[in-house]
Amino acid sequence: MSRLTAARGFKDISPQDIPTWRLIEDAARKMAGLHDFQEIRTPILERTSLFARGIGDATDIVEKEMYTFADKGGDSLTLRPEATAGIVRAVIERGMLESGGRPLKLFALGPMFRYERPQMGRQRQFHQLDAEVFQDPGPLVDAEVIGFLWAFLRELGLGGLTLSLNSLGCPQCRPRHREALVKYYQGEEKALCPDCQRRLSHNPLRLLDCKNSDCRALAGKAPVMKEFLCPECGAHIEGVSLALTDLGLAPVWDSTLVRGLDYYCRTAFEVLSGDLGAQNAVAGGGRYDGLVSALGGPDAPAVGFAVGLERLALLLKERAGLSAAGPDYYVAILDPAALGPAFRLTGALRARGFTVAADWEAGSLKSRLRRADKIAAKKVIMLGADEIASGQATVRDLLTKEQASAPFADPEAFA
Ligand code: HAM
């Protein structure tokens, strides 16, 4: 029989990695709380049409990266490739946007699925911290959202990160940039990669962030959106930049930052790391004022971001000291007669809130001490024939090496 393995691009998060993941998730929840965000958990499966309409038919995600299947009732469902569309669906469906209400600030943590070629920092199942704010059109909230993202990354002690910023304009000014792009690329089609040749007719903006070297060379001289911004979009991004300065952040302007999802307008940003190789985007986001109404909701401006947690785990991997805390006690059973008393004492100590580890068979003192050491227990309770006869367990503190006796029938003696 062939060996069973996880599907390509799907990974277990093993017990050794859990402390890193807990650190990330705890920092996410802490910083979300500090920035006044509430948690939402939406389903991992949504109707396929949500993503086709939400993310855009002409995006790589919708064109080739979605896990889509028909369920037994014939409905087309898709494993969520990102969190924003599902959160927008939930917000509309649950009527969470009251007219004239205060901004709604939500965050989510969980797995996403994209059928991409796996490599370092890129998986088919990966996890995101996602944050979204609805009903605030102003530039300050864009900066607040970026501030939350940055505070989260700083809480994890990460350095060597760059914040890139661009404006993608709005439905008023963007068409003029699009026109200029199409004109610029006319006659250059043959120099473009096959993907860009296809994109030129339906999504020319994406030509700007193609990784192919010939496409990059052309993109470097392409017309930039900044020169086409309408006064309102210009003022908005100016306001975002100023507010970021107030937060002590110095974004780098990047005219080729266009994002891989179609819903963005105005502010677009990414956080890049110099330590991740090709998959260097740690986080990305921006404003998407038209999405809520495009999905059938009220006219509600919105802005948000998502961070890839695998990439953070990679950056944190080198950090020392990220191991799970060992148990308070390891109960070392040195004689079969100690099994019953050890079992009862273990239960009684756990009921009092202590973490206790034990192996339910008698072993030599040497092997039991080795085991206590391996799991980094703070104290060992030794129960052998002598202890059973005297009613007194031997308790050794593995840090101070001090040893004492305690009546094993009385769990209070261990508190
Ligand atoms: P995104 O740029 O597609 O944006 O993804 C955000 C982050 O998720 C990326 O910067 C990266 O760290 C991580 N990521 C994406 N794909 C993979 C993968 N295959 N393996 C590992 N990590 C990955 C969004 O998803 C938008 N929904 C962000 C947003 C929220 N915009 C507004 N609100």
mmCIF file of C-alpha atoms in Angstrom, residues 92-409:
data_model
loop_
_atom_site.group_PDB
_atom_site.id
_atom_site.type_symbol
_atom_site.label_atom_id
_atom_site.label_comp_id
_atom_site.label_asym_id
_atom_site.label_seq_id
_atom_site.Cartn_x
_atom_site.Cartn_y
_atom_site.Cartn_z
ATOM 1 C CA ILE A 92 -24.429 42.471 4.383
ATOM 2 C CA GLU A 93 -26.362 39.303 5.197
ATOM 3 C CA ARG A 94 -26.460 40.046 8.921
ATOM 4 C CA GLY A 95 -27.384 43.710 8.431
ATOM 5 C CA MET A 96 -24.349 44.885 10.380
ATOM 6 C CA LEU A 97 -24.074 48.195 8.517
ATOM 7 C CA GLU A 98 -26.590 50.645 9.967
ATOM 8 C CA SER A 99 -27.007 53.828 8.036
ATOM 9 C CA GLY A 100 -25.160 56.618 9.798
ATOM 10 C CA GLY A 101 -23.767 54.102 12.310
ATOM 11 C CA ARG A 102 -20.274 54.142 13.690
ATOM 12 C CA PRO A 103 -17.551 52.352 11.746
ATOM 13 C CA LEU A 104 -17.640 48.577 11.969
ATOM 14 C CA LYS A 105 -14.202 47.110 12.704
ATOM 15 C CA LEU A 106 -13.727 43.367 12.301
ATOM 16 C CA PHE A 107 -10.828 40.949 12.298
ATOM 17 C CA ALA A 108 -10.540 37.251 11.499
ATOM 18 C CA LEU A 109 -7.918 34.533 11.823
ATOM 19 C CA GLY A 110 -8.019 31.332 9.832
ATOM 20 C CA PRO A 111 -7.010 29.184 6.869
ATOM 21 C CA MET A 112 -7.285 30.243 3.210
ATOM 22 C CA PHE A 113 -6.813 28.082 0.111
ATOM 23 C CA ARG A 114 -5.177 28.878 -3.215
ATOM 24 C CA TYR A 115 -4.059 26.398 -5.864
ATOM 25 C CA GLU A 116 -0.581 27.882 -6.386
ATOM 26 C CA ARG A 117 2.808 26.276 -6.998
ATOM 27 C CA PRO A 118 4.155 25.584 -3.496
ATOM 28 C CA GLN A 119 7.542 27.015 -2.522
ATOM 29 C CA MET A 120 9.108 28.602 0.551
ATOM 30 C CA GLY A 121 6.462 30.885 2.064
ATOM 31 C CA ARG A 122 3.796 29.771 -0.399
ATOM 32 C CA GLN A 123 1.342 26.992 0.384
ATOM 33 C CA ARG A 124 -2.017 25.873 -0.901
ATOM 34 C CA GLN A 125 -3.485 26.089 2.583
ATOM 35 C CA PHE A 126 -2.152 29.084 4.470
ATOM 36 C CA HIS A 127 -3.389 31.281 7.292
ATOM 37 C CA GLN A 128 -4.160 34.957 7.511
ATOM 38 C CA LEU A 129 -4.905 37.603 10.089
ATOM 39 C CA ASP A 130 -7.438 39.750 8.256
ATOM 40 C CA ALA A 131 -8.806 43.124 9.366
ATOM 41 C CA GLU A 132 -11.564 45.208 7.792
ATOM 42 C CA VAL A 133 -13.178 48.555 8.645
ATOM 43 C CA PHE A 134 -16.494 49.580 7.097
ATOM 44 C CA GLN A 135 -18.277 52.935 6.882
ATOM 45 C CA ASP A 136 -15.379 55.352 7.215
ATOM 46 C CA PRO A 137 -14.310 57.049 3.956
ATOM 47 C CA GLY A 138 -11.520 59.211 5.399
ATOM 48 C CA PRO A 139 -7.743 58.861 5.137
ATOM 49 C CA LEU A 140 -7.199 58.616 8.921
ATOM 50 C CA VAL A 141 -8.820 55.204 9.091
ATOM 51 C CA ASP A 142 -6.526 53.923 6.311
ATOM 52 C CA ALA A 143 -3.567 55.000 8.440
ATOM 53 C CA GLU A 144 -5.199 53.514 11.562
ATOM 54 C CA VAL A 145 -5.531 50.142 9.800
ATOM 55 C CA ILE A 146 -1.896 50.250 8.640
ATOM 56 C CA GLY A 147 -0.947 51.295 12.197
ATOM 57 C CA PHE A 148 -2.690 48.180 13.563
ATOM 58 C CA LEU A 149 -0.798 46.011 11.068
ATOM 59 C CA TRP A 150 2.518 47.619 11.968
ATOM 60 C CA ALA A 151 1.886 47.422 15.732
ATOM 61 C CA PHE A 152 1.140 43.708 15.338
ATOM 62 C CA LEU A 153 4.403 43.116 13.441
ATOM 63 C CA ARG A 154 6.323 45.162 16.011
ATOM 64 C CA GLU A 155 4.713 43.251 18.894
ATOM 65 C CA LEU A 156 6.283 40.139 17.346
ATOM 66 C CA GLY A 157 9.634 41.922 17.308
ATOM 67 C CA LEU A 158 9.987 41.720 13.529
ATOM 68 C CA GLY A 159 12.377 44.053 11.750
ATOM 69 C CA GLY A 160 13.704 44.492 8.231
ATOM 70 C CA LEU A 161 10.236 45.281 6.899
ATOM 71 C CA THR A 162 9.267 47.876 4.292
ATOM 72 C CA LEU A 163 5.866 49.500 3.957
ATOM 73 C CA SER A 164 5.027 50.194 0.285
ATOM 74 C CA LEU A 165 2.215 52.565 -0.610
ATOM 75 C CA ASN A 166 0.397 53.519 -3.792
ATOM 76 C CA SER A 167 -2.906 55.012 -4.868
ATOM 77 C CA LEU A 168 -4.977 53.130 -7.412
ATOM 78 C CA GLY A 169 -7.338 56.054 -7.987
ATOM 79 C CA CYS A 170 -11.097 55.734 -8.265
ATOM 80 C CA PRO A 171 -13.635 54.919 -11.020
ATOM 81 C CA GLN A 172 -13.408 58.597 -12.081
ATOM 82 C CA CYS A 173 -9.670 58.852 -12.627
ATOM 83 C CA ARG A 174 -8.536 55.270 -13.147
ATOM 84 C CA PRO A 175 -9.932 54.814 -16.696
ATOM 85 C CA ARG A 176 -7.601 57.570 -17.957
ATOM 86 C CA HIS A 177 -4.600 55.731 -16.516
ATOM 87 C CA ARG A 178 -5.847 52.474 -18.012
ATOM 88 C CA GLU A 179 -6.171 54.121 -21.420
ATOM 89 C CA ALA A 180 -2.629 55.509 -21.150
ATOM 90 C CA LEU A 181 -1.330 52.060 -20.181
ATOM 91 C CA VAL A 182 -3.005 50.321 -23.134
ATOM 92 C CA LYS A 183 -1.588 52.976 -25.446
ATOM 93 C CA TYR A 184 1.889 52.634 -23.930
ATOM 94 C CA TYR A 185 1.922 48.865 -24.393
ATOM 95 C CA GLN A 186 0.618 49.022 -27.990
ATOM 96 C CA GLY A 187 3.270 47.628 -30.330
ATOM 97 C CA GLU A 188 5.110 46.035 -27.358
ATOM 98 C CA GLU A 189 2.870 42.961 -27.146
ATOM 99 C CA LYS A 190 5.548 40.593 -28.432
ATOM 100 C CA ALA A 191 7.946 41.593 -25.633
ATOM 101 C CA LEU A 192 5.381 40.609 -22.979
ATOM 102 C CA CYS A 193 4.985 37.206 -21.301
ATOM 103 C CA PRO A 194 1.921 35.189 -22.432
ATOM 104 C CA ASP A 195 0.043 36.064 -19.207
ATOM 105 C CA CYS A 196 0.567 39.800 -19.773
ATOM 106 C CA GLN A 197 -0.408 39.547 -23.451
ATOM 107 C CA ARG A 198 -3.722 38.132 -22.234
ATOM 108 C CA ARG A 199 -4.060 40.663 -19.387
ATOM 109 C CA LEU A 200 -3.479 43.634 -21.677
ATOM 110 C CA SER A 201 -7.048 43.605 -22.968
ATOM 111 C CA HIS A 202 -8.936 42.968 -19.716
ATOM 112 C CA ASN A 203 -6.647 43.912 -16.773
ATOM 113 C CA PRO A 204 -3.760 46.132 -17.977
ATOM 114 C CA LEU A 205 -2.987 47.365 -14.437
ATOM 115 C CA ARG A 206 -1.671 43.886 -13.577
ATOM 116 C CA LEU A 207 1.087 44.286 -16.186
ATOM 117 C CA LEU A 208 2.775 46.633 -13.751
ATOM 118 C CA ASP A 209 3.534 43.972 -11.136
ATOM 119 C CA CYS A 210 4.476 41.047 -13.406
ATOM 120 C CA LYS A 211 7.671 39.328 -12.168
ATOM 121 C CA ASN A 212 8.964 38.498 -15.696
ATOM 122 C CA SER A 213 12.153 40.511 -16.366
ATOM 123 C CA ASP A 214 11.062 41.796 -19.843
ATOM 124 C CA CYS A 215 7.671 42.822 -18.478
ATOM 125 C CA ARG A 216 9.358 44.516 -15.504
ATOM 126 C CA ALA A 217 11.615 46.518 -17.796
ATOM 127 C CA LEU A 218 8.579 47.811 -19.693
ATOM 128 C CA ALA A 219 6.607 48.418 -16.478
ATOM 129 C CA GLY A 220 9.455 50.583 -15.163
ATOM 130 C CA LYS A 221 8.732 53.209 -17.817
ATOM 131 C CA ALA A 222 4.933 52.841 -17.959
ATOM 132 C CA PRO A 223 2.633 55.796 -17.132
ATOM 133 C CA VAL A 224 2.109 56.017 -13.360
ATOM 134 C CA MET A 225 -1.284 56.353 -11.662
ATOM 135 C CA LYS A 226 -0.055 59.234 -9.485
ATOM 136 C CA GLU A 227 -0.099 61.526 -12.536
ATOM 137 C CA PHE A 228 -3.723 60.676 -13.292
ATOM 138 C CA LEU A 229 -5.229 60.984 -9.796
ATOM 139 C CA CYS A 230 -8.290 63.256 -9.490
ATOM 140 C CA PRO A 231 -8.013 65.994 -6.809
ATOM 141 C CA GLU A 232 -10.063 63.950 -4.289
ATOM 142 C CA CYS A 233 -7.876 60.865 -4.696
ATOM 143 C CA GLY A 234 -4.760 63.023 -4.526
ATOM 144 C CA ALA A 235 -5.932 64.643 -1.272
ATOM 145 C CA HIS A 236 -6.881 61.254 0.168
ATOM 146 C CA ILE A 237 -3.488 59.619 -0.333
ATOM 147 C CA GLU A 238 -1.776 62.782 0.870
ATOM 148 C CA GLY A 239 -3.858 62.532 4.070
ATOM 149 C CA VAL A 240 -2.905 58.881 4.492
ATOM 150 C CA SER A 241 0.808 59.698 4.089
ATOM 151 C CA LEU A 242 0.629 62.499 6.647
ATOM 152 C CA ALA A 243 -1.220 60.367 9.195
ATOM 153 C CA LEU A 244 1.326 57.580 8.726
ATOM 154 C CA THR A 245 4.056 60.067 9.551
ATOM 155 C CA ASP A 246 2.163 60.859 12.773
ATOM 156 C CA LEU A 247 2.433 57.151 13.613
ATOM 157 C CA GLY A 248 6.178 57.253 12.963
ATOM 158 C CA LEU A 249 5.860 55.266 9.725
ATOM 159 C CA ALA A 250 7.743 56.146 6.557
ATOM 160 C CA PRO A 251 6.090 54.390 3.604
ATOM 161 C CA VAL A 252 7.951 53.944 0.330
ATOM 162 C CA TRP A 253 5.978 55.083 -2.710
ATOM 163 C CA ASP A 254 5.699 52.266 -5.277
ATOM 164 C CA SER A 255 3.860 53.054 -8.538
ATOM 165 C CA THR A 256 3.962 49.390 -9.585
ATOM 166 C CA LEU A 257 2.075 48.227 -6.499
ATOM 167 C CA VAL A 258 -1.299 47.216 -7.941
ATOM 168 C CA ARG A 259 -2.428 44.216 -5.765
ATOM 169 C CA GLY A 260 -3.773 40.957 -7.134
ATOM 170 C CA LEU A 261 -7.430 41.512 -6.344
ATOM 171 C CA ASP A 262 -9.744 43.744 -8.354
ATOM 172 C CA TYR A 263 -11.727 45.390 -5.570
ATOM 173 C CA TYR A 264 -9.240 48.087 -4.596
ATOM 174 C CA CYS A 265 -9.501 51.831 -5.092
ATOM 175 C CA ARG A 266 -7.349 54.672 -3.758
ATOM 176 C CA THR A 267 -5.007 53.433 -1.004
ATOM 177 C CA ALA A 268 -3.071 50.208 -1.684
ATOM 178 C CA PHE A 269 -0.226 48.961 0.505
ATOM 179 C CA GLU A 270 2.039 46.008 1.131
ATOM 180 C CA VAL A 271 4.584 45.064 3.764
ATOM 181 C CA LEU A 272 7.665 43.373 2.327
ATOM 182 C CA SER A 273 10.456 41.486 4.061
ATOM 183 C CA GLY A 274 14.052 41.224 2.880
ATOM 184 C CA ASP A 275 14.412 37.792 4.532
ATOM 185 C CA LEU A 276 11.846 35.692 2.673
ATOM 186 C CA GLY A 277 13.208 35.160 -0.827
ATOM 187 C CA ALA A 278 10.750 35.315 -3.731
ATOM 188 C CA GLN A 279 7.598 35.288 -1.592
ATOM 189 C CA ASN A 280 8.515 38.498 0.191
ATOM 190 C CA ALA A 281 5.036 39.985 0.781
ATOM 191 C CA VAL A 282 4.192 39.648 4.444
ATOM 192 C CA ALA A 283 0.941 41.578 4.215
ATOM 193 C CA GLY A 284 -1.201 43.493 1.770
ATOM 194 C CA GLY A 285 -4.342 45.538 1.747
ATOM 195 C CA GLY A 286 -6.070 48.717 0.776
ATOM 196 C CA ARG A 287 -9.327 50.563 0.342
ATOM 197 C CA TYR A 288 -12.268 48.979 -1.476
ATOM 198 C CA ASP A 289 -15.121 51.478 -1.446
ATOM 199 C CA GLY A 290 -17.194 49.798 -4.175
ATOM 200 C CA LEU A 291 -17.214 46.183 -3.010
ATOM 201 C CA VAL A 292 -20.036 46.241 -0.450
ATOM 202 C CA SER A 293 -22.493 47.732 -2.938
ATOM 203 C CA ALA A 294 -21.200 45.492 -5.763
ATOM 204 C CA LEU A 295 -22.107 42.490 -3.589
ATOM 205 C CA GLY A 296 -25.625 43.795 -2.965
ATOM 206 C CA GLY A 297 -25.088 45.835 0.203
ATOM 207 C CA PRO A 298 -25.425 49.531 0.958
ATOM 208 C CA ASP A 299 -22.955 52.089 -0.326
ATOM 209 C CA ALA A 300 -20.294 51.569 2.368
ATOM 210 C CA PRO A 301 -16.643 52.535 2.007
ATOM 211 C CA ALA A 302 -14.172 50.021 3.431
ATOM 212 C CA VAL A 303 -10.478 49.409 4.005
ATOM 213 C CA GLY A 304 -8.512 46.437 5.291
ATOM 214 C CA PHE A 305 -5.477 44.175 5.141
ATOM 215 C CA ALA A 306 -4.389 40.567 5.495
ATOM 216 C CA VAL A 307 -1.090 39.185 6.848
ATOM 217 C CA GLY A 308 0.233 35.766 5.845
ATOM 218 C CA LEU A 309 0.943 33.939 9.095
ATOM 219 C CA GLU A 310 3.196 31.233 7.572
ATOM 220 C CA ARG A 311 5.533 33.993 6.435
ATOM 221 C CA LEU A 312 5.613 35.426 9.967
ATOM 222 C CA ALA A 313 6.303 31.945 11.361
ATOM 223 C CA LEU A 314 9.244 31.664 8.939
ATOM 224 C CA LEU A 315 10.616 35.021 10.096
ATOM 225 C CA LEU A 316 10.229 34.002 13.749
ATOM 226 C CA LYS A 317 11.780 30.584 13.302
ATOM 227 C CA GLU A 318 15.277 31.767 14.040
ATOM 228 C CA ARG A 319 14.167 33.295 17.303
ATOM 229 C CA ALA A 320 15.365 31.360 20.364
ATOM 230 C CA GLY A 321 13.298 30.494 23.416
ATOM 231 C CA LEU A 322 10.062 29.731 21.622
ATOM 232 C CA SER A 323 9.415 26.354 23.216
ATOM 233 C CA ALA A 324 6.320 25.196 25.031
ATOM 234 C CA ALA A 325 6.413 25.546 28.822
ATOM 235 C CA GLY A 326 7.017 22.183 30.511
ATOM 236 C CA PRO A 327 4.550 20.674 33.022
ATOM 237 C CA ASP A 328 4.564 21.586 36.712
ATOM 238 C CA TYR A 329 5.039 17.927 37.658
ATOM 239 C CA TYR A 330 6.187 14.699 36.094
ATOM 240 C CA VAL A 331 5.011 11.664 38.092
ATOM 241 C CA ALA A 332 7.722 9.007 37.907
ATOM 242 C CA ILE A 333 6.278 5.550 38.588
ATOM 243 C CA LEU A 334 9.135 3.313 39.711
ATOM 244 C CA ASP A 335 7.179 0.282 40.895
ATOM 245 C CA PRO A 336 3.964 -1.353 39.620
ATOM 246 C CA ALA A 337 2.453 -0.957 43.098
ATOM 247 C CA ALA A 338 2.638 2.837 42.606
ATOM 248 C CA LEU A 339 0.373 2.876 39.525
ATOM 249 C CA GLY A 340 -2.903 3.336 41.469
ATOM 250 C CA PRO A 341 -1.641 6.008 43.929
ATOM 251 C CA ALA A 342 0.149 7.834 41.040
ATOM 252 C CA PHE A 343 -3.016 7.827 38.941
ATOM 253 C CA ARG A 344 -5.083 9.258 41.812
ATOM 254 C CA LEU A 345 -2.468 11.885 42.708
ATOM 255 C CA THR A 346 -2.179 12.976 39.046
ATOM 256 C CA GLY A 347 -5.957 13.494 38.810
ATOM 257 C CA ALA A 348 -6.070 15.371 42.117
ATOM 258 C CA LEU A 349 -3.209 17.707 41.105
ATOM 259 C CA ARG A 350 -4.787 18.439 37.696
ATOM 260 C CA ALA A 351 -8.080 19.211 39.452
ATOM 261 C CA ARG A 352 -6.101 21.831 41.436
ATOM 262 C CA GLY A 353 -4.853 23.460 38.252
ATOM 263 C CA PHE A 354 -1.377 21.919 37.910
ATOM 264 C CA THR A 355 -0.113 20.581 34.587
ATOM 265 C CA VAL A 356 0.975 17.028 35.220
ATOM 266 C CA ALA A 357 2.574 14.428 32.934
ATOM 267 C CA ALA A 358 2.950 10.719 33.672
ATOM 268 C CA ASP A 359 3.580 7.423 31.878
ATOM 269 C CA TRP A 360 1.352 4.594 33.009
ATOM 270 C CA GLU A 361 3.950 1.908 33.532
ATOM 271 C CA ALA A 362 6.758 1.416 35.994
ATOM 272 C CA GLY A 363 10.273 2.224 34.813
ATOM 273 C CA SER A 364 13.805 2.735 36.130
ATOM 274 C CA LEU A 365 14.648 5.958 37.948
ATOM 275 C CA LYS A 366 17.185 6.785 35.245
ATOM 276 C CA SER A 367 14.726 6.451 32.353
ATOM 277 C CA ARG A 368 12.051 8.394 34.247
ATOM 278 C CA LEU A 369 14.402 11.280 35.090
ATOM 279 C CA ARG A 370 15.518 11.401 31.463
ATOM 280 C CA ARG A 371 11.894 11.700 30.411
ATOM 281 C CA ALA A 372 11.182 14.467 32.964
ATOM 282 C CA ASP A 373 14.187 16.330 31.625
ATOM 283 C CA LYS A 374 13.092 15.920 28.016
ATOM 284 C CA ILE A 375 9.654 17.406 28.620
ATOM 285 C CA ALA A 376 11.204 20.147 30.795
ATOM 286 C CA ALA A 377 9.110 19.307 33.872
ATOM 287 C CA LYS A 378 9.658 21.692 36.774
ATOM 288 C CA LYS A 379 9.374 18.994 39.464
ATOM 289 C CA VAL A 380 9.394 15.195 39.575
ATOM 290 C CA ILE A 381 7.248 13.209 41.999
ATOM 291 C CA MET A 382 8.925 9.848 42.521
ATOM 292 C CA LEU A 383 6.809 6.891 43.579
ATOM 293 C CA GLY A 384 8.661 3.598 44.097
ATOM 294 C CA ALA A 385 8.324 0.650 46.491
ATOM 295 C CA ASP A 386 9.875 2.599 49.419
ATOM 296 C CA GLU A 387 7.565 5.550 48.915
ATOM 297 C CA ILE A 388 4.496 3.309 48.760
ATOM 298 C CA ALA A 389 5.577 1.601 51.989
ATOM 299 C CA SER A 390 6.143 4.914 53.822
ATOM 300 C CA GLY A 391 3.206 6.826 52.266
ATOM 301 C CA GLN A 392 5.649 9.647 51.392
ATOM 302 C CA ALA A 393 6.479 10.583 47.801
ATOM 303 C CA THR A 394 9.888 12.029 46.976
ATOM 304 C CA VAL A 395 9.593 15.400 45.216
ATOM 305 C CA ARG A 396 12.610 16.771 43.363
ATOM 306 C CA ASP A 397 12.801 20.324 42.027
ATOM 307 C CA LEU A 398 14.651 19.953 38.723
ATOM 308 C CA LEU A 399 15.816 23.544 38.755
ATOM 309 C CA THR A 400 17.190 23.879 42.301
ATOM 310 C CA LYS A 401 17.846 20.115 42.667
ATOM 311 C CA GLU A 402 16.278 20.316 46.153
ATOM 312 C CA GLN A 403 14.480 17.224 47.351
ATOM 313 C CA ALA A 404 11.615 16.847 49.854
ATOM 314 C CA SER A 405 8.975 14.352 50.951
ATOM 315 C CA ALA A 406 5.204 14.743 50.807
ATOM 316 C CA PRO A 407 2.304 12.381 51.641
ATOM 317 C CA PHE A 408 1.036 11.274 48.223
ATOM 318 C CA ALA A 409 -2.483 10.617 49.506
#
